[in-house]
Amino acid sequence: MQFLRLGEPGSERPAVRHDGSTYDLAPLTADVDGRFLEAGGVGATRAALAAGELPVLDEAGLRVGPPIAAPGKVVCIGLNYRDHAEETGAAIPAEPVVFLKTADTIVGPYDEVLIPRGSVKTDWEVELGVVIGRTARYVESDADALACVAGYVLSHDVSEREFQIERGGTWDKGKNCETFNPLGPFLVPADEVADPQRLDLRLWVNGEPRQDSSTKNMIFPVAEVVRYLSRFMVLRPGDLINTGTPAGVALGQPDPKPYLREGDVVELEIEGLGRQKQTFGQA
């Protein structure tokens, strides 16, 4: 199953793809959100599909929005691939590097992404997104941590490196510009992803390969990330975790670094989680 949301921003309708068809989820839920996930929405959807209770939905011509609605928070892990830390000259972290993005940075997987005014170092980052399905608070074991995961999603953690690194303070200034987190195209339930640490992820800029790696190369795997975060904050249903990016970002390239400019096209994918494509515009 693939959960998605279709329609214009602010008016998306919940849907599910299954066996080559798309079905309207409106008979089950008003949206794909934390309440739906916490209430067993994945299982209820399977039952409704098996019973033929969901109407077929024609998605032709409909915008694909982000597959989850209104996450309470977006928690990000920095420097979570050894090769990415090395290419940027950063030390390998002893513990996960944690920062936050605001939920209003999230846009659809094919929406325009805006380069901020004054930006000279807008960068790309393909990442595995983890969506929480039940409250995670002081989780003790990896098994319990993974049991809190509702599903997985392709996430693009767009970053502005000058704002992030050179302007003082925290990383947040370089991570929270508008449209800086394209998400989707769909959410895959956790029990349909055999191993989140065996997923290939890739990114291209204007057709040129830039990132090509696997989630097996994470320093801190998904279970450890969820368990670790639950010591410092309560993870609630619908929350999104961006788990870090591998080598190949513009920041790690030789000078002159190929930072994004207006008109550039970025495509990215994760095995089993679909593909995104964004054209970059100017804010």
mmCIF file of C-alpha atoms in Angstrom:
data_model
loop_
_atom_site.group_PDB
_atom_site.id
_atom_site.type_symbol
_atom_site.label_atom_id
_atom_site.label_comp_id
_atom_site.label_asym_id
_atom_site.label_seq_id
_atom_site.Cartn_x
_atom_site.Cartn_y
_atom_site.Cartn_z
ATOM 1 C CA MET A 1 0.000 0.000 0.000
ATOM 2 C CA GLN A 2 0.999 3.573 -0.663
ATOM 3 C CA PHE A 3 -0.706 6.348 1.295
ATOM 4 C CA LEU A 4 -0.863 9.711 -0.442
ATOM 5 C CA ARG A 5 -2.707 13.021 -0.464
ATOM 6 C CA LEU A 6 -3.996 14.543 -3.674
ATOM 7 C CA GLY A 7 -5.108 18.071 -4.495
ATOM 8 C CA GLU A 8 -4.075 21.672 -4.188
ATOM 9 C CA PRO A 9 -2.187 22.913 -1.101
ATOM 10 C CA GLY A 10 -4.511 23.038 1.875
ATOM 11 C CA SER A 11 -7.202 21.019 0.099
ATOM 12 C CA GLU A 12 -5.536 17.628 -0.295
ATOM 13 C CA ARG A 13 -7.708 14.524 -0.016
ATOM 14 C CA PRO A 14 -6.441 11.232 1.461
ATOM 15 C CA ALA A 15 -5.950 8.270 -0.850
ATOM 16 C CA VAL A 16 -4.277 4.897 -1.045
ATOM 17 C CA ARG A 17 -2.736 3.040 -3.968
ATOM 18 C CA HIS A 18 -3.057 -0.725 -4.003
ATOM 19 C CA ASP A 19 -2.571 -3.308 -6.767
ATOM 20 C CA GLY A 20 -2.326 -0.667 -9.474
ATOM 21 C CA SER A 21 -5.428 1.316 -8.506
ATOM 22 C CA THR A 22 -5.984 4.417 -6.388
ATOM 23 C CA TYR A 23 -8.780 4.548 -3.826
ATOM 24 C CA ASP A 24 -10.412 7.384 -1.919
ATOM 25 C CA LEU A 25 -9.772 7.194 1.830
ATOM 26 C CA ALA A 26 -12.511 9.684 2.709
ATOM 27 C CA PRO A 27 -14.844 6.909 3.990
ATOM 28 C CA LEU A 28 -12.189 6.116 6.636
ATOM 29 C CA THR A 29 -10.517 9.393 7.500
ATOM 30 C CA ALA A 30 -10.463 13.093 6.805
ATOM 31 C CA ASP A 31 -6.697 12.983 6.310
ATOM 32 C CA VAL A 32 -3.508 10.944 6.633
ATOM 33 C CA ASP A 33 -2.306 12.365 9.918
ATOM 34 C CA GLY A 34 -1.161 11.371 13.375
ATOM 35 C CA ARG A 35 -4.664 10.629 14.611
ATOM 36 C CA PHE A 36 -5.311 8.289 11.686
ATOM 37 C CA LEU A 37 -2.008 6.456 12.189
ATOM 38 C CA GLU A 38 -2.389 6.149 15.952
ATOM 39 C CA ALA A 39 -5.925 4.786 15.614
ATOM 40 C CA GLY A 40 -4.803 1.851 13.474
ATOM 41 C CA GLY A 41 -5.511 3.467 10.148
ATOM 42 C CA VAL A 42 -3.096 1.206 8.259
ATOM 43 C CA GLY A 43 -4.913 -1.929 9.391
ATOM 44 C CA ALA A 44 -8.321 -0.362 8.842
ATOM 45 C CA THR A 45 -7.301 0.541 5.289
ATOM 46 C CA ARG A 46 -6.226 -3.029 4.570
ATOM 47 C CA ALA A 47 -9.541 -4.332 5.858
ATOM 48 C CA ALA A 48 -11.517 -1.801 3.821
ATOM 49 C CA LEU A 49 -9.600 -2.662 0.659
ATOM 50 C CA ALA A 50 -10.160 -6.379 1.212
ATOM 51 C CA ALA A 51 -13.886 -5.740 1.691
ATOM 52 C CA GLY A 52 -14.125 -3.530 -1.396
ATOM 53 C CA GLU A 53 -15.401 -0.625 0.687
ATOM 54 C CA LEU A 54 -13.239 2.152 -0.794
ATOM 55 C CA PRO A 55 -14.270 3.884 -4.040
ATOM 56 C CA VAL A 56 -11.787 4.110 -6.888
ATOM 57 C CA LEU A 57 -10.317 7.590 -7.280
ATOM 58 C CA ASP A 58 -9.182 9.047 -10.593
ATOM 59 C CA GLU A 59 -5.973 10.890 -9.754
ATOM 60 C CA ALA A 60 -5.330 12.143 -13.289
ATOM 61 C CA GLY A 61 -4.462 15.823 -13.233
ATOM 62 C CA LEU A 62 -4.378 16.033 -9.444
ATOM 63 C CA ARG A 63 -1.359 17.501 -7.674
ATOM 64 C CA VAL A 64 0.467 15.071 -5.404
ATOM 65 C CA GLY A 65 0.857 16.681 -2.003
ATOM 66 C CA PRO A 66 2.992 15.595 0.946
ATOM 67 C CA PRO A 67 1.689 12.186 2.104
ATOM 68 C CA ILE A 68 1.217 13.175 5.747
ATOM 69 C CA ALA A 69 -0.697 16.169 7.051
ATOM 70 C CA ALA A 70 0.453 18.601 9.733
ATOM 71 C CA PRO A 71 3.211 16.736 11.595
ATOM 72 C CA GLY A 72 3.685 18.186 15.050
ATOM 73 C CA LYS A 73 7.429 18.391 14.503
ATOM 74 C CA VAL A 74 10.138 17.520 12.016
ATOM 75 C CA VAL A 75 13.234 16.193 13.775
ATOM 76 C CA CYS A 76 16.424 15.906 11.739
ATOM 77 C CA ILE A 77 19.646 13.989 12.218
ATOM 78 C CA GLY A 78 22.806 15.621 10.881
ATOM 79 C CA LEU A 79 26.044 13.963 9.792
ATOM 80 C CA ASN A 80 24.515 10.480 9.960
ATOM 81 C CA TYR A 81 26.581 9.008 7.127
ATOM 82 C CA ARG A 82 30.318 8.664 7.673
ATOM 83 C CA ASP A 83 31.161 9.626 4.081
ATOM 84 C CA HIS A 84 29.050 12.800 4.340
ATOM 85 C CA ALA A 85 30.796 13.874 7.547
ATOM 86 C CA GLU A 86 34.174 13.228 5.956
ATOM 87 C CA GLU A 87 33.393 15.131 2.742
ATOM 88 C CA THR A 88 32.316 18.198 4.702
ATOM 89 C CA GLY A 89 35.305 18.084 7.058
ATOM 90 C CA ALA A 90 33.186 17.380 10.142
ATOM 91 C CA ALA A 91 34.111 15.004 12.938
ATOM 92 C CA ILE A 92 32.246 11.691 13.105
ATOM 93 C CA PRO A 93 29.634 12.324 15.811
ATOM 94 C CA ALA A 94 29.710 10.233 18.982
ATOM 95 C CA GLU A 95 25.971 10.803 19.390
ATOM 96 C CA PRO A 96 23.308 11.804 16.863
ATOM 97 C CA VAL A 97 23.369 15.467 15.856
ATOM 98 C CA VAL A 98 19.810 16.739 16.302
ATOM 99 C CA PHE A 99 18.092 19.813 14.894
ATOM 100 C CA LEU A 100 14.503 20.754 14.048
ATOM 101 C CA LYS A 101 12.695 21.928 10.947
ATOM 102 C CA THR A 102 9.309 23.574 11.086
ATOM 103 C CA ALA A 103 6.402 21.604 9.669
ATOM 104 C CA ASP A 104 5.512 24.435 7.293
ATOM 105 C CA THR A 105 8.686 23.762 5.286
ATOM 106 C CA ILE A 106 6.981 20.608 3.956
ATOM 107 C CA VAL A 107 5.702 20.718 0.375
ATOM 108 C CA GLY A 108 4.756 18.127 -2.214
ATOM 109 C CA PRO A 109 7.333 16.008 -4.064
ATOM 110 C CA TYR A 110 6.913 17.854 -7.378
ATOM 111 C CA ASP A 111 6.295 21.376 -6.059
ATOM 112 C CA GLU A 112 8.607 24.263 -6.866
ATOM 113 C CA VAL A 113 11.344 24.851 -4.291
ATOM 114 C CA LEU A 114 12.319 28.470 -3.666
ATOM 115 C CA ILE A 115 15.921 29.610 -3.328
ATOM 116 C CA PRO A 116 15.918 32.170 -0.498
ATOM 117 C CA ARG A 117 16.621 35.814 -1.210
ATOM 118 C CA GLY A 118 20.327 36.455 -0.753
ATOM 119 C CA SER A 119 21.200 32.774 -0.941
ATOM 120 C CA VAL A 120 24.432 31.712 -2.603
ATOM 121 C CA LYS A 121 24.742 28.203 -1.128
ATOM 122 C CA THR A 122 21.445 26.325 -1.487
ATOM 123 C CA ASP A 123 22.174 22.583 -1.339
ATOM 124 C CA TRP A 124 20.409 19.238 -1.803
ATOM 125 C CA GLU A 125 20.095 16.247 0.575
ATOM 126 C CA VAL A 126 18.209 13.012 -0.162
ATOM 127 C CA GLU A 127 17.037 11.384 3.073
ATOM 128 C CA LEU A 128 14.965 8.530 4.444
ATOM 129 C CA GLY A 129 12.005 9.938 6.340
ATOM 130 C CA VAL A 130 10.525 8.049 9.295
ATOM 131 C CA VAL A 131 6.911 8.741 10.303
ATOM 132 C CA ILE A 132 5.916 7.973 13.882
ATOM 133 C CA GLY A 133 2.715 5.995 14.461
ATOM 134 C CA ARG A 134 2.571 5.659 18.233
ATOM 135 C CA THR A 135 3.964 7.724 21.074
ATOM 136 C CA ALA A 136 7.679 7.120 21.717
ATOM 137 C CA ARG A 137 8.724 8.160 25.211
ATOM 138 C CA TYR A 138 11.850 6.775 26.905
ATOM 139 C CA VAL A 139 11.955 3.790 24.558
ATOM 140 C CA GLU A 140 14.317 1.099 25.826
ATOM 141 C CA SER A 141 14.874 -1.369 22.984
ATOM 142 C CA ASP A 142 15.393 -1.268 19.242
ATOM 143 C CA ALA A 143 12.364 -3.522 18.773
ATOM 144 C CA ASP A 144 10.157 -1.154 20.740
ATOM 145 C CA ALA A 145 11.566 1.780 18.778
ATOM 146 C CA LEU A 146 10.703 0.207 15.431
ATOM 147 C CA ALA A 147 7.235 -0.643 16.736
ATOM 148 C CA CYS A 148 6.644 3.109 17.043
ATOM 149 C CA VAL A 149 7.268 3.637 13.318
ATOM 150 C CA ALA A 150 4.169 3.900 11.126
ATOM 151 C CA GLY A 151 5.993 4.054 7.825
ATOM 152 C CA TYR A 152 8.753 5.406 5.628
ATOM 153 C CA VAL A 153 8.870 8.205 3.083
ATOM 154 C CA LEU A 154 11.279 9.922 0.695
ATOM 155 C CA SER A 155 12.365 13.289 2.116
ATOM 156 C CA HIS A 156 14.439 16.135 0.650
ATOM 157 C CA ASP A 157 16.199 18.144 3.365
ATOM 158 C CA VAL A 158 17.059 21.231 1.306
ATOM 159 C CA SER A 159 19.671 23.390 3.063
ATOM 160 C CA GLU A 160 21.279 26.802 2.719
ATOM 161 C CA ARG A 161 24.883 26.324 3.821
ATOM 162 C CA GLU A 162 25.858 29.958 4.361
ATOM 163 C CA PHE A 163 22.808 30.494 6.562
ATOM 164 C CA GLN A 164 23.467 27.177 8.315
ATOM 165 C CA ILE A 165 27.201 27.383 8.950
ATOM 166 C CA GLU A 166 28.516 30.897 8.441
ATOM 167 C CA ARG A 167 25.892 33.128 10.041
ATOM 168 C CA GLY A 168 26.339 32.056 13.669
ATOM 169 C CA GLY A 169 23.932 30.422 16.075
ATOM 170 C CA THR A 170 22.226 27.121 15.312
ATOM 171 C CA TRP A 171 21.740 25.286 12.021
ATOM 172 C CA ASP A 172 18.064 26.232 11.985
ATOM 173 C CA LYS A 173 18.477 29.343 9.825
ATOM 174 C CA GLY A 174 19.775 27.227 6.950
ATOM 175 C CA LYS A 175 17.125 24.539 7.261
ATOM 176 C CA ASN A 176 13.806 26.343 7.682
ATOM 177 C CA CYS A 177 13.432 28.464 4.574
ATOM 178 C CA GLU A 178 10.062 28.110 2.844
ATOM 179 C CA THR A 179 9.584 24.949 0.715
ATOM 180 C CA PHE A 180 12.786 23.406 2.131
ATOM 181 C CA ASN A 181 11.309 19.927 2.765
ATOM 182 C CA PRO A 182 9.663 18.280 -0.247
ATOM 183 C CA LEU A 183 8.094 15.027 0.983
ATOM 184 C CA GLY A 184 6.653 11.988 -0.750
ATOM 185 C CA PRO A 185 5.221 11.016 -3.149
ATOM 186 C CA PHE A 186 3.766 8.420 -0.780
ATOM 187 C CA LEU A 187 4.066 6.820 2.638
ATOM 188 C CA VAL A 188 4.780 3.079 2.766
ATOM 189 C CA PRO A 189 3.689 1.226 5.937
ATOM 190 C CA ALA A 190 6.588 0.044 8.072
ATOM 191 C CA ASP A 191 5.567 -3.614 7.826
ATOM 192 C CA GLU A 192 5.900 -3.428 4.035
ATOM 193 C CA VAL A 193 9.543 -2.290 4.222
ATOM 194 C CA ALA A 194 11.574 -5.422 4.868
ATOM 195 C CA ASP A 195 14.641 -3.616 6.230
ATOM 196 C CA PRO A 196 14.930 0.185 6.486
ATOM 197 C CA GLN A 197 18.720 -0.247 6.611
ATOM 198 C CA ARG A 198 18.847 -1.818 3.142
ATOM 199 C CA LEU A 199 17.386 0.898 0.943
ATOM 200 C CA ASP A 200 19.276 2.485 -1.957
ATOM 201 C CA LEU A 201 18.975 6.259 -2.234
ATOM 202 C CA ARG A 202 20.035 8.483 -5.144
ATOM 203 C CA LEU A 203 19.880 12.096 -6.295
ATOM 204 C CA TRP A 204 20.529 13.873 -9.602
ATOM 205 C CA VAL A 205 20.952 17.577 -10.414
ATOM 206 C CA ASN A 206 20.099 18.551 -13.991
ATOM 207 C CA GLY A 207 20.444 14.867 -14.901
ATOM 208 C CA GLU A 208 23.930 14.484 -13.378
ATOM 209 C CA PRO A 209 24.260 11.858 -10.607
ATOM 210 C CA ARG A 210 25.247 13.475 -7.314
ATOM 211 C CA GLN A 211 24.309 11.061 -4.520
ATOM 212 C CA ASP A 212 24.263 7.258 -4.669
ATOM 213 C CA SER A 213 24.323 5.299 -1.426
ATOM 214 C CA SER A 214 22.380 2.993 0.874
ATOM 215 C CA THR A 215 20.782 3.397 4.271
ATOM 216 C CA LYS A 216 23.042 0.553 5.423
ATOM 217 C CA ASN A 217 25.749 3.232 5.658
ATOM 218 C CA MET A 218 24.007 5.208 8.398
ATOM 219 C CA ILE A 219 26.106 5.760 11.516
ATOM 220 C CA PHE A 220 22.981 5.631 13.697
ATOM 221 C CA PRO A 221 20.269 3.358 12.227
ATOM 222 C CA VAL A 222 16.559 4.084 12.389
ATOM 223 C CA ALA A 223 15.896 2.097 15.573
ATOM 224 C CA GLU A 224 18.729 3.799 17.422
ATOM 225 C CA VAL A 225 17.629 7.223 16.223
ATOM 226 C CA VAL A 226 14.060 6.721 17.485
ATOM 227 C CA ARG A 227 15.275 5.290 20.781
ATOM 228 C CA TYR A 228 17.795 8.112 21.244
ATOM 229 C CA LEU A 229 15.371 10.912 20.433
ATOM 230 C CA SER A 230 12.771 9.506 22.818
ATOM 231 C CA ARG A 231 15.135 10.267 25.711
ATOM 232 C CA PHE A 232 15.068 13.989 24.953
ATOM 233 C CA MET A 233 11.609 14.606 23.513
ATOM 234 C CA VAL A 234 8.291 12.820 23.156
ATOM 235 C CA LEU A 235 7.782 11.599 19.591
ATOM 236 C CA ARG A 236 4.095 11.681 18.771
ATOM 237 C CA PRO A 237 2.023 10.073 16.001
ATOM 238 C CA GLY A 238 2.496 11.941 12.755
ATOM 239 C CA ASP A 239 5.916 13.350 13.640
ATOM 240 C CA LEU A 240 8.566 13.104 10.910
ATOM 241 C CA ILE A 241 12.234 12.208 11.387
ATOM 242 C CA ASN A 242 14.728 12.996 8.623
ATOM 243 C CA THR A 243 17.560 10.529 9.157
ATOM 244 C CA GLY A 244 20.480 12.217 7.405
ATOM 245 C CA THR A 245 22.078 12.277 3.966
ATOM 246 C CA PRO A 246 25.040 10.472 2.380
ATOM 247 C CA ALA A 247 28.010 11.979 0.537
ATOM 248 C CA GLY A 248 27.563 13.917 -2.674
ATOM 249 C CA VAL A 249 26.130 17.246 -1.516
ATOM 250 C CA ALA A 250 27.363 20.490 -3.061
ATOM 251 C CA LEU A 251 29.089 21.474 0.190
ATOM 252 C CA GLY A 252 31.460 18.524 -0.184
ATOM 253 C CA GLN A 253 32.449 19.231 -3.810
ATOM 254 C CA PRO A 254 35.637 20.995 -4.970
ATOM 255 C CA ASP A 255 35.487 24.720 -5.602
ATOM 256 C CA PRO A 256 33.611 26.213 -7.305
ATOM 257 C CA LYS A 257 30.916 24.247 -5.527
ATOM 258 C CA PRO A 258 27.828 23.554 -7.670
ATOM 259 C CA TYR A 259 25.195 25.099 -5.415
ATOM 260 C CA LEU A 260 21.667 25.288 -6.774
ATOM 261 C CA ARG A 261 20.482 28.167 -8.890
ATOM 262 C CA GLU A 262 17.137 29.248 -10.290
ATOM 263 C CA GLY A 263 16.027 26.845 -13.026
ATOM 264 C CA ASP A 264 17.975 23.842 -11.723
ATOM 265 C CA VAL A 265 16.097 20.529 -11.602
ATOM 266 C CA VAL A 266 16.667 18.033 -8.793
ATOM 267 C CA GLU A 267 15.429 14.441 -8.930
ATOM 268 C CA LEU A 268 15.754 11.957 -6.101
ATOM 269 C CA GLU A 269 14.562 8.496 -5.166
ATOM 270 C CA ILE A 270 14.686 5.808 -2.510
ATOM 271 C CA GLU A 271 14.152 2.163 -3.347
ATOM 272 C CA GLY A 272 10.476 1.318 -2.855
ATOM 273 C CA LEU A 273 9.556 4.838 -1.715
ATOM 274 C CA GLY A 274 9.167 6.542 -5.064
ATOM 275 C CA ARG A 275 10.785 9.469 -6.821
ATOM 276 C CA GLN A 276 10.645 13.250 -6.549
ATOM 277 C CA LYS A 277 11.380 16.025 -9.043
ATOM 278 C CA GLN A 278 11.626 19.728 -8.263
ATOM 279 C CA THR A 279 12.460 22.781 -10.310
ATOM 280 C CA PHE A 280 14.113 25.493 -8.239
ATOM 281 C CA GLY A 281 12.764 29.021 -8.423
ATOM 282 C CA GLN A 282 13.603 32.288 -6.738
ATOM 283 C CA ALA A 283 11.865 33.502 -3.597
#
